[in-house]
Amino acid sequence: MYILILVFLASCGGPEPRRPKKVKSGSYYKESIERSRALLAQEEKWIQEIISRDSLHTYSHSASGSWYYYDSKNDDDNYVPQPDDLVTLSYNIVSFENDTIYSMQDIGIQNYKVDKQELFPGLRHSVKLLKEGEKATFLFPSSLGYGYHGDGNKIGVNVPLKSSLVLLRVQRQSDSLGN
């Protein structure tokens, strides 16, 4: 009887969790982060070289990480697009070697609801820097362009981009609600 009680108590250990067959060390992620940092540093160096060779324009740095200069400025207005505003815009996409990837005619005039529709990240941020009637040229590292996916067509993997953006019209969200 004591043996039965002893066997019964010994078998009450509870379920044993299964252990993973492989334990990942995280080195893949560390390597990926290092590759991304090196790529960004290389692209930022390239951007600085472009800026230093361009004595005609004064470049500004955006909080999102792009560099830009104004082709035409609107000093009469101070409203910049806000989320939910409807913006009519036109833009092109050019390589850093000034080869046209997509012209403004290829892309056409776009209606864009700020922060509610898809544009590549750099352009999404840039729209909010310009006022109606302004045109600016932006330099984007690949992380603000189409990144490591490319666009699946003409833009390859990790390609930094140059884009001229024109804000043709800004319809404020309050205007669209009838206020």
N, CA and C of each residue as an Amber inpcrd file, in Angstrom:
protein
   537
   0.8050000  -1.1780000   0.0000000   0.0000000   0.0000000   0.0000000
   0.8590000   1.2570000   0.0000000   1.9240000   1.2360000   0.8100000
   2.8280000   2.3870000   0.8310000   3.4630000   2.5980000  -0.5380000
   3.7030000   1.5240000  -1.2050000   4.3150000   1.6160000  -2.5320000
   3.3400000   2.2790000  -3.5020000   2.0730000   1.9510000  -3.4390000
   1.0680000   2.5700000  -4.3110000   0.9530000   4.0620000  -4.0350000
   0.9570000   4.4550000  -2.7840000   0.8650000   5.8830000  -2.4330000
   2.1250000   6.6020000  -2.9260000   3.2710000   5.9770000  -2.7710000
   4.5170000   6.5750000  -3.2170000   4.5450000   6.7350000  -4.7380000
   4.0810000   5.7500000  -5.4800000   4.0090000   5.8220000  -6.9490000
   3.0070000   6.8990000  -7.3550000   1.8980000   6.9870000  -6.6760000
   0.8670000   7.9840000  -6.9670000   1.4150000   9.4020000  -6.7580000
   2.0940000   9.6430000  -5.6770000   2.6530000  10.9680000  -5.3940000
   3.7520000  11.3330000  -6.3860000   4.5400000  10.3900000  -6.8110000
   5.6260000  10.6490000  -7.7460000   5.0980000  10.9840000  -9.1330000
   3.9240000  10.4750000  -9.4850000   3.3750000  10.7280000 -10.8180000
   2.6050000  12.0410000 -10.8980000   2.5000000  12.8030000  -9.8290000
   1.7530000  14.0590000  -9.8240000   2.6330000  15.2610000 -10.1570000
   3.5790000  15.1160000 -11.0020000   4.4980000  16.2100000 -11.3400000
   3.9080000  17.2460000 -12.2700000   2.8500000  16.9890000 -12.9650000
   2.2600000  17.9440000 -13.9000000   2.8600000  17.7940000 -15.2850000
   2.2470000  18.4470000 -16.2590000   2.7360000  18.3200000 -17.6360000
   4.0780000  19.0420000 -17.8200000   4.9060000  18.4760000 -18.5910000
   6.2230000  19.0470000 -18.8770000   6.1280000  19.8040000 -20.2140000
   6.4730000  21.0970000 -20.2520000   6.3750000  21.8420000 -21.5210000
   7.3960000  21.3380000 -22.5310000   7.0080000  21.4150000 -23.8000000
   7.9270000  21.0020000 -24.8580000   8.9520000  22.1050000 -25.0780000
  10.1510000  21.7230000 -25.3030000  11.2370000  22.6710000 -25.5580000
  11.4230000  22.8110000 -27.0670000  11.8040000  24.0030000 -27.5210000
  12.0390000  24.1600000 -28.9700000  13.2380000  23.3410000 -29.4180000
  13.1730000  22.8820000 -30.6610000  14.2730000  22.0880000 -31.1940000
  15.4940000  22.9610000 -31.4460000  15.2360000  24.2220000 -31.8940000
  16.3250000  25.1560000 -32.1440000  16.0750000  26.4100000 -31.3260000
  17.1050000  26.9230000 -30.7590000  17.0050000  28.1720000 -30.0180000
  17.6940000  29.2410000 -30.8480000  16.9350000  30.2950000 -31.2010000
  17.5070000  31.3610000 -32.0200000  18.2320000  32.3480000 -31.1210000
  19.3990000  32.7390000 -31.5760000  20.2280000  33.6150000 -30.7540000
  19.9330000  35.0870000 -30.9900000  19.2230000  35.4160000 -32.0590000
  18.9780000  36.8210000 -32.3680000  20.0680000  37.4150000 -33.2310000
  21.0630000  36.6210000 -33.6010000  22.1760000  37.1510000 -34.3950000
  21.7060000  37.5800000 -35.7850000  20.6980000  36.9060000 -36.3370000
  20.1720000  37.2950000 -37.6500000  19.6460000  38.7250000 -37.6040000
  18.9040000  39.0480000 -36.5440000  18.3480000  40.3910000 -36.4140000
  19.4500000  41.4250000 -36.2030000  20.4480000  41.0690000 -35.4310000
  21.5690000  41.9850000 -35.2080000  22.3040000  42.2570000 -36.5090000
  22.5080000  41.2160000 -37.3060000  23.1770000  41.3720000 -38.6030000
  22.3330000  42.2280000 -39.5370000  21.0360000  42.0160000 -39.5320000
  20.1340000  42.8010000 -40.3720000  20.1580000  44.2810000 -39.9790000
  20.1590000  44.5460000 -38.6990000  20.2220000  45.9240000 -38.2080000
  21.5230000  46.5780000 -38.6370000  22.6190000  45.8410000 -38.5240000
  23.9300000  46.3840000 -38.9220000  23.9750000  46.6570000 -40.4240000
  23.4080000  45.7550000 -41.2390000  23.3590000  45.9850000 -42.6930000
  22.5410000  47.2250000 -43.0060000  21.4010000  47.3900000 -42.3250000
  20.5460000  48.5540000 -42.5520000  21.2480000  49.8450000 -42.1570000
  21.9500000  49.8230000 -41.0480000  22.6970000  51.0140000 -40.6080000
  23.7910000  51.3730000 -41.6090000  24.5090000  50.3740000 -42.0840000
  25.5830000  50.6240000 -43.0540000  25.0140000  51.1770000 -44.3580000
  23.8930000  50.6220000 -44.8100000  23.2440000  51.0950000 -46.0270000
  22.7910000  52.5410000 -45.8650000  22.1570000  52.8570000 -44.7420000
  21.6950000  54.2210000 -44.4890000  22.8750000  55.1920000 -44.4390000
  23.9600000  54.8110000 -43.7970000  25.1440000  55.6670000 -43.7270000
  25.7070000  55.9260000 -45.1240000  25.7430000  54.8910000 -45.9490000
  26.2330000  55.0380000 -47.3260000  25.3220000  55.9750000 -48.1210000
  24.0140000  55.8070000 -47.9850000  23.0630000  56.6450000 -48.7090000
  23.1090000  58.0910000 -48.2140000  23.2670000  58.2930000 -46.9080000
  23.3710000  59.6490000 -46.3760000  24.6410000  60.3370000 -46.8790000
  25.7150000  59.5850000 -47.0140000  26.9550000  60.1340000 -47.5720000
  26.7210000  60.5580000 -49.0190000  26.0170000  59.7430000 -49.7690000
  25.6920000  60.0400000 -51.1630000  24.8330000  61.3040000 -51.2400000
  23.8590000  61.4230000 -50.3670000  23.0020000  62.6180000 -50.3340000
  23.8430000  63.8570000 -50.0360000  24.7510000  63.7620000 -49.0890000
  25.6040000  64.9050000 -48.7520000  26.5020000  65.2970000 -49.9280000
  26.9570000  64.3180000 -50.7030000  27.7440000  64.6170000 -51.8940000
  26.9070000  65.3590000 -52.9290000  25.6700000  64.9400000 -53.1170000
  24.7690000  65.6160000 -54.0570000  24.5330000  67.0520000 -53.6070000
  24.2770000  67.2440000 -52.3250000  24.0230000  68.5830000 -51.7780000
  25.2580000  69.4730000 -51.9380000  26.4350000  68.9370000 -51.6630000
  27.6560000  69.7510000 -51.7510000  27.9690000  70.1570000 -53.1920000
  27.5620000  69.3460000 -54.1800000  27.7800000  69.6880000 -55.5900000
  26.7350000  70.6670000 -56.1240000  25.6120000  70.8160000 -55.4150000
  24.5130000  71.6720000 -55.8760000  24.5970000  73.0390000 -55.1990000
  25.2650000  73.9830000 -55.8450000  25.4330000  75.3150000 -55.2610000
  24.2410000  76.2290000 -55.5470000  23.3070000  75.7990000 -56.3770000
  22.1550000  76.6350000 -56.7330000  21.0270000  76.6080000 -55.7050000
  20.9690000  75.5610000 -54.8820000  19.8280000  75.3730000 -53.9870000
  20.2580000  75.3130000 -52.5260000  19.3450000  75.7240000 -51.6650000
  19.5460000  75.6160000 -50.2230000  18.6690000  74.4730000 -49.7260000
  19.2960000  73.4660000 -49.1960000  18.5840000  72.2650000 -48.7490000
  18.1830000  72.3870000 -47.2850000  17.0460000  71.7870000 -46.9680000
  16.5840000  71.6590000 -45.5840000  16.4690000  70.1740000 -45.2750000
  16.5910000  69.8430000 -44.0140000  16.4710000  68.4500000 -43.5770000
  15.1380000  68.2870000 -42.8690000  14.3740000  67.2850000 -43.2570000
  13.0740000  67.0530000 -42.6190000  13.2330000  66.1350000 -41.4180000
  12.2570000  66.1700000 -40.5420000  12.2750000  65.3090000 -39.3550000
  12.2080000  63.8270000 -39.7270000  11.6450000  63.5100000 -40.8910000
  11.5250000  62.1110000 -41.3000000  12.8170000  61.5480000 -41.8900000
  13.7890000  62.4240000 -42.2300000  15.0640000  61.9350000 -42.7310000
  15.3540000  62.2560000 -44.1830000  14.4790000  62.9990000 -44.8480000
  14.7420000  63.3850000 -46.2330000  15.3790000  64.7770000 -46.2660000
  15.9420000  65.1080000 -47.4130000  16.4960000  66.4400000 -47.6570000
  15.7150000  67.0300000 -48.8150000  15.5100000  68.3590000 -48.7920000
  14.7320000  68.9730000 -49.8610000  15.0890000  70.4450000 -50.0490000
  14.7410000  70.9340000 -51.2430000  14.8370000  72.3580000 -51.5260000
  13.5760000  72.7790000 -52.2790000  13.2450000  74.0470000 -52.1740000
  12.0560000  74.5710000 -52.8440000  12.3990000  74.9890000 -54.2700000
  11.5700000  74.5500000 -55.2270000  11.6480000  75.0290000 -56.6010000
  10.7890000  76.2840000 -56.7260000   9.6580000  76.2840000 -56.0330000
   8.8020000  77.4780000 -55.9420000   8.1310000  77.4600000 -54.5800000
   8.0310000  78.6300000 -53.9890000   7.5450000  78.7590000 -52.6210000
   6.3120000  79.6500000 -52.6000000   5.4150000  79.4010000 -51.6760000
   4.2050000  80.1990000 -51.4980000   4.3070000  80.9000000 -50.1490000
   4.7080000  82.1690000 -50.1810000   4.8520000  82.9280000 -48.9380000
   3.5420000  83.5780000 -48.5000000   2.4870000  83.4810000 -49.3290000
   1.2050000  84.1060000 -49.0010000   0.3260000  83.2290000 -48.1170000
   0.6690000  81.9780000 -48.0000000  -0.1590000  81.0280000 -47.2510000
   0.7000000  80.3910000 -46.1710000   0.1090000  79.9990000 -45.0480000
   0.8850000  79.2710000 -44.0480000   0.2300000  77.9560000 -43.6490000
  -0.7700000  77.5160000 -44.3650000  -1.4450000  76.2670000 -44.0290000
  -0.7540000  75.1100000 -44.7420000  -0.3350000  74.1150000 -43.9740000
   0.2000000  72.8750000 -44.5330000  -0.8250000  71.7730000 -44.3070000
  -0.8920000  70.8070000 -45.1970000  -1.8890000  69.7440000 -45.0770000
  -1.8370000  69.0140000 -43.7390000  -3.0100000  68.7050000 -43.2450000
  -3.1920000  67.9680000 -42.0000000  -3.8630000  66.6320000 -42.3160000
  -3.8100000  65.6730000 -41.3950000  -4.4870000  64.3930000 -41.6350000
  -5.9540000  64.5990000 -42.0200000  -6.4000000  63.8270000 -42.9850000
  -7.7500000  63.8330000 -43.5490000  -7.9750000  64.9110000 -44.5990000
  -7.0600000  65.8790000 -44.7730000  -7.2130000  66.8500000 -45.8580000
  -7.0910000  66.1200000 -47.1880000  -7.7680000  66.6410000 -48.2050000
  -7.6700000  66.0840000 -49.5490000  -6.7140000  66.9570000 -50.3530000
  -5.6540000  66.3540000 -50.8360000  -4.6000000  67.0860000 -51.5340000
  -4.5500000  66.6140000 -52.9820000  -4.4610000  67.5660000 -53.9000000
  -4.2320000  67.2450000 -55.2990000  -2.7590000  67.5250000 -55.5610000
  -2.0470000  66.5340000 -56.0650000  -0.6020000  66.6630000 -56.2170000
  -0.1140000  65.9930000 -57.4840000   1.1030000  66.3340000 -57.8180000
   1.7850000  65.7020000 -58.9360000   3.2330000  65.5040000 -58.5080000
   3.8230000  64.4020000 -58.9110000   5.2160000  64.1370000 -58.5570000
   5.8670000  63.2260000 -59.5820000   7.1840000  63.2240000 -59.5660000
   7.9440000  62.3000000 -60.3900000   8.8850000  61.5180000 -59.4870000
   9.5050000  60.5080000 -60.0430000  10.5050000  59.7430000 -59.3060000
  11.7130000  59.5910000 -60.2130000  12.8760000  59.9930000 -59.6910000
  14.1200000  60.0170000 -60.4530000  15.1930000  59.3310000 -59.6170000
  16.1560000  58.7220000 -60.2720000  17.2790000  58.1250000 -59.5440000
  18.2400000  59.2280000 -59.1230000  19.1700000  58.9060000 -58.2500000
  20.1860000  59.8730000 -57.8370000  21.1130000  60.2480000 -59.0040000
  21.1240000  59.4470000 -60.0500000  21.9110000  59.7630000 -61.2490000
  21.1010000  60.6150000 -62.2310000  19.9090000  61.0630000 -61.8070000
  18.9910000  61.8910000 -62.6070000  18.3650000  61.1530000 -63.7850000
  18.2700000  59.8430000 -63.6970000  17.5420000  59.0670000 -64.6980000
  16.0800000  59.0110000 -64.2650000  15.1730000  59.3890000 -65.1630000
  13.7540000  59.3880000 -64.8310000  13.2470000  57.9540000 -64.7330000
  12.6560000  57.6400000 -63.5890000  12.0620000  56.3200000 -63.3820000
  10.5770000  56.4090000 -63.7380000   9.8910000  57.3690000 -63.1380000
   8.4870000  57.6660000 -63.4660000   8.3680000  59.1810000 -63.6090000
   7.8910000  59.6450000 -64.7540000   7.7030000  61.0800000 -64.9620000
   6.3670000  61.5130000 -64.3430000   6.1820000  62.8160000 -64.2340000
   4.9040000  63.3320000 -63.7300000   3.7600000  62.9010000 -64.6470000
   4.0370000  62.7940000 -65.9540000   3.0080000  62.3550000 -66.9020000
   2.6770000  60.8780000 -66.6940000   3.6980000  60.0700000 -66.3870000
   3.4640000  58.6380000 -66.1240000   2.5430000  58.4600000 -64.9150000
   2.8100000  59.2250000 -63.8780000   2.0590000  59.0860000 -62.6250000
   0.7240000  59.8050000 -62.7120000   0.7200000  60.9710000 -63.3540000
  -0.5070000  61.7630000 -63.4800000  -0.8040000  62.5470000 -62.2150000
  -1.8660000  63.3120000 -62.2790000  -2.2980000  64.0950000 -61.1180000
  -3.0240000  63.1560000 -60.1640000  -2.6470000  63.2210000 -58.9010000
  -3.1890000  62.3190000 -57.8820000  -4.0070000  63.0970000 -56.8540000
  -5.0840000  62.5160000 -56.4110000  -5.8170000  63.0140000 -55.2460000
  -5.4340000  62.1090000 -54.0920000  -5.0280000  62.7220000 -53.0070000
  -4.4910000  61.9610000 -51.8760000  -5.1120000  62.4750000 -50.5910000
  -5.7120000  61.5960000 -49.8250000  -6.2280000  61.9380000 -48.5020000
  -5.0840000  61.7480000 -47.5150000  -4.6480000  62.8470000 -46.9130000
  -3.4320000  62.8580000 -46.0980000  -3.5080000  61.8240000 -44.9700000
  -2.5000000  60.9800000 -44.9240000  -2.3240000  59.9140000 -43.9360000
  -3.3830000  58.8160000 -44.0040000  -4.2220000  58.8130000 -45.0260000
  -5.2730000  57.7870000 -45.1130000  -5.1080000  56.8970000 -46.3390000
  -4.1960000  57.2480000 -47.2420000  -3.9890000  56.4630000 -48.4470000
  -2.5100000  56.1220000 -48.5600000  -2.2140000  55.1770000 -49.4110000
  -0.8400000  54.7010000 -49.5580000  -0.0420000  55.5440000 -50.5510000
   1.0570000  56.0410000 -50.0910000   2.1500000  56.5870000 -50.8940000
   3.4030000  56.0320000 -50.2470000   4.5210000  56.0630000 -50.9470000
   5.7250000  55.5670000 -50.2770000   6.0580000  56.5060000 -49.1160000
   6.6900000  56.0060000 -48.0550000   6.8370000  56.7560000 -46.7990000
   7.3920000  58.1670000 -46.9370000   8.4310000  58.3520000 -47.7360000
   9.0210000  59.6770000 -47.8790000   8.0420000  60.6890000 -48.4550000
   7.2870000  60.2710000 -49.4480000   6.3110000  61.1740000 -50.0750000
   5.1630000  61.4820000 -49.1200000   4.7650000  60.4860000 -48.3500000
   3.6960000  60.6730000 -47.3660000   4.0700000  61.7760000 -46.3720000
   5.3200000  61.7860000 -45.9320000   5.7840000  62.8130000 -44.9930000
   5.9660000  64.1580000 -45.6930000   6.4360000  64.1320000 -46.9290000
   6.7510000  65.3580000 -47.6610000   5.5210000  66.1850000 -47.9810000
   4.4140000  65.5310000 -48.2360000   3.1700000  66.2440000 -48.5360000
   2.8330000  67.2190000 -47.4110000   3.1420000  66.8330000 -46.1860000
   2.7950000  67.6540000 -45.0240000   3.7790000  68.7900000 -44.7730000
   4.8070000  68.9150000 -45.6220000   5.7770000  70.0020000 -45.4730000
   5.4710000  71.1890000 -46.3950000   4.6920000  70.9380000 -47.4500000
   4.4610000  71.9640000 -48.4630000   3.0990000  72.6290000 -48.3010000
   3.0120000  73.8450000 -48.8260000   1.7530000  74.5820000 -48.8590000
   1.2130000  74.5420000 -50.2860000  -0.0500000  74.8800000 -50.4390000
  -0.6760000  74.8740000 -51.7540000   0.1250000  75.7340000 -52.7280000
   0.3760000  75.2020000 -53.9150000   1.0950000  75.9310000 -54.9490000
   2.6050000  75.7880000 -54.8690000   3.1290000  75.1140000 -53.8760000
   4.5750000  74.9660000 -53.7500000   5.0700000  73.7220000 -54.4880000
   6.3240000  73.8330000 -54.9190000   7.0000000  72.6920000 -55.5390000
   8.3550000  72.5560000 -54.8590000   8.7070000  71.3380000 -54.4980000
   9.9970000  71.0780000 -53.8750000  10.5610000  69.7770000 -54.4240000
  11.8750000  69.6680000 -54.3640000  12.5680000  68.4530000 -54.7820000
  13.1630000  67.7980000 -53.5460000  12.8920000  66.5150000 -53.3990000
  13.2810000  65.7600000 -52.2100000  14.2940000  64.6780000 -52.5660000
  15.2040000  64.4230000 -51.6340000  16.1390000  63.3020000 -51.7180000
  15.7900000  62.3350000 -50.5950000  15.4550000  61.1030000 -50.9580000
  15.0270000  60.1050000 -49.9870000  16.0070000  58.9410000 -49.9190000
  16.4650000  58.5600000 -48.7230000  17.1980000  57.2940000 -48.6300000
  16.2240000  56.1520000 -48.9520000  16.7460000  55.0010000 -49.3000000
  15.8820000  53.9000000 -49.7370000  14.8620000  53.4930000 -48.6730000
  15.1980000  53.6890000 -47.4010000  14.2570000  53.3300000 -46.3300000
  12.9960000  54.1940000 -46.3680000  13.0810000  55.3890000 -46.9560000
  11.9030000  56.2470000 -47.1160000  11.2900000  56.1140000 -48.5020000
  11.9470000  55.3200000 -49.3600000  11.4160000  55.0520000 -50.6910000
  10.6430000  53.7400000 -50.6610000  11.0630000  52.8320000 -51.5070000
  10.3860000  51.5400000 -51.5660000  11.1510000  50.4440000 -50.8280000
  12.2370000  50.8260000 -50.1440000  12.9490000  49.9230000 -49.2550000
  13.4630000  48.6610000 -49.9130000  13.4800000  47.5950000 -49.1330000
  14.0590000  46.3400000 -49.6050000  13.1010000  45.5320000 -50.4700000
  11.8930000  46.0680000 -50.7340000  10.9560000  45.3810000 -51.6270000
  11.0210000  45.9240000 -53.0460000  11.3830000  47.2140000 -53.1940000
  11.2490000  47.8580000 -54.4950000   9.7700000  48.0440000 -54.7840000
   9.4370000  48.5030000 -55.9650000   8.0170000  48.6790000 -56.2970000
   7.4820000  47.5260000 -57.1390000   8.3340000  46.5500000 -57.3970000
   7.8970000  45.3960000 -58.1820000   7.8840000  45.6810000 -59.6740000
   8.3640000  46.8560000 -60.0730000   8.3520000  47.2190000 -61.4740000
   9.6880000  47.8550000 -61.8600000   9.7840000  49.1740000 -61.8020000
  10.9850000  49.8830000 -62.2480000  11.9580000  50.2200000 -61.1190000
  11.5000000  50.2050000 -59.8920000  12.3510000  50.5760000 -58.7640000
  12.8310000  49.3060000 -58.0830000  14.1330000  49.1510000 -58.0520000
  14.7170000  47.9460000 -57.4850000  14.8080000  47.9840000 -55.9660000
  15.5190000  47.0300000 -55.4470000  15.7110000  46.8650000 -54.0070000
  16.6990000  47.9090000 -53.4890000  16.3530000  48.5580000 -52.3780000
  17.2270000  49.5250000 -51.6950000  17.7480000  50.6240000 -52.6210000
  16.8400000  51.2450000 -53.3620000  17.2130000  52.3270000 -54.2700000
  16.8140000  53.6640000 -53.6470000  17.7950000  54.5540000 -53.3780000
  17.4360000  55.8880000 -52.9100000  16.8080000  56.6730000 -54.0620000
  15.9020000  57.5830000 -53.7340000  15.1230000  58.2600000 -54.7680000
  15.1780000  59.7700000 -54.6470000  14.9620000  60.4040000 -55.7750000
  14.8110000  61.8520000 -55.8580000  13.4270000  62.0820000 -56.4480000
  12.6810000  63.0430000 -55.8930000  11.3310000  63.2820000 -56.3710000
  10.9990000  64.7610000 -56.2840000  10.4030000  65.2830000 -57.3550000
   9.8630000  66.6410000 -57.3350000   8.3680000  66.5250000 -57.0920000
   7.9000000  67.2600000 -56.0990000   6.5060000  67.1850000 -55.6700000
   5.8730000  68.5550000 -55.8010000   4.6890000  68.6150000 -56.4200000
   3.9370000  69.8600000 -56.5600000   2.6030000  69.6780000 -55.8510000
   2.2930000  70.5770000 -54.9190000   0.9860000  70.5730000 -54.2570000
   0.0860000  71.5250000 -55.0290000  -0.8160000  70.9710000 -55.8040000
  -1.6670000  71.7790000 -56.6630000  -2.8340000  72.3940000 -55.9040000
  -3.3890000  71.6220000 -54.9730000  -4.5600000  72.1040000 -54.2370000
  -4.6430000  71.3820000 -52.9040000  -5.0720000  72.1130000 -51.8730000
  -5.2980000  71.5240000 -50.5620000  -6.7270000  71.8390000 -50.1690000
  -7.5180000  70.8010000 -50.0040000  -8.8880000  70.9720000 -49.5260000
  -8.8910000  70.5410000 -48.0720000  -9.0600000  71.5310000 -47.2040000
  -9.0260000  71.2430000 -45.7720000 -10.1540000  70.3050000 -45.3950000
  -9.8970000  69.4860000 -44.3880000 -10.8850000  68.5160000 -43.9300000
 -12.1460000  69.2270000 -43.4950000 -12.0170000  70.3720000 -42.8440000
 -13.2010000  71.1140000 -42.3990000 -14.0030000  71.6180000 -43.5930000
 -13.3200000  71.9500000 -44.7340000 -14.0330000  72.3810000 -45.9370000
 -14.8600000  71.2480000 -46.5230000 -14.3130000  70.0330000 -46.4710000
 -15.0240000  68.8970000 -47.0410000 -16.2320000  68.4920000 -46.2020000
 -16.2600000  68.9260000 -44.9310000 -17.4050000  68.6290000 -44.0680000
 -18.4740000  69.7140000 -44.1630000 -18.1760000  70.7660000 -44.9270000
 -19.1660000  71.8150000 -45.1130000 -19.0880000  72.9140000 -44.0480000
 -18.0140000  72.9810000 -43.2710000 -17.8680000  74.0290000 -42.2580000
 -17.2810000  75.2760000 -42.8460000
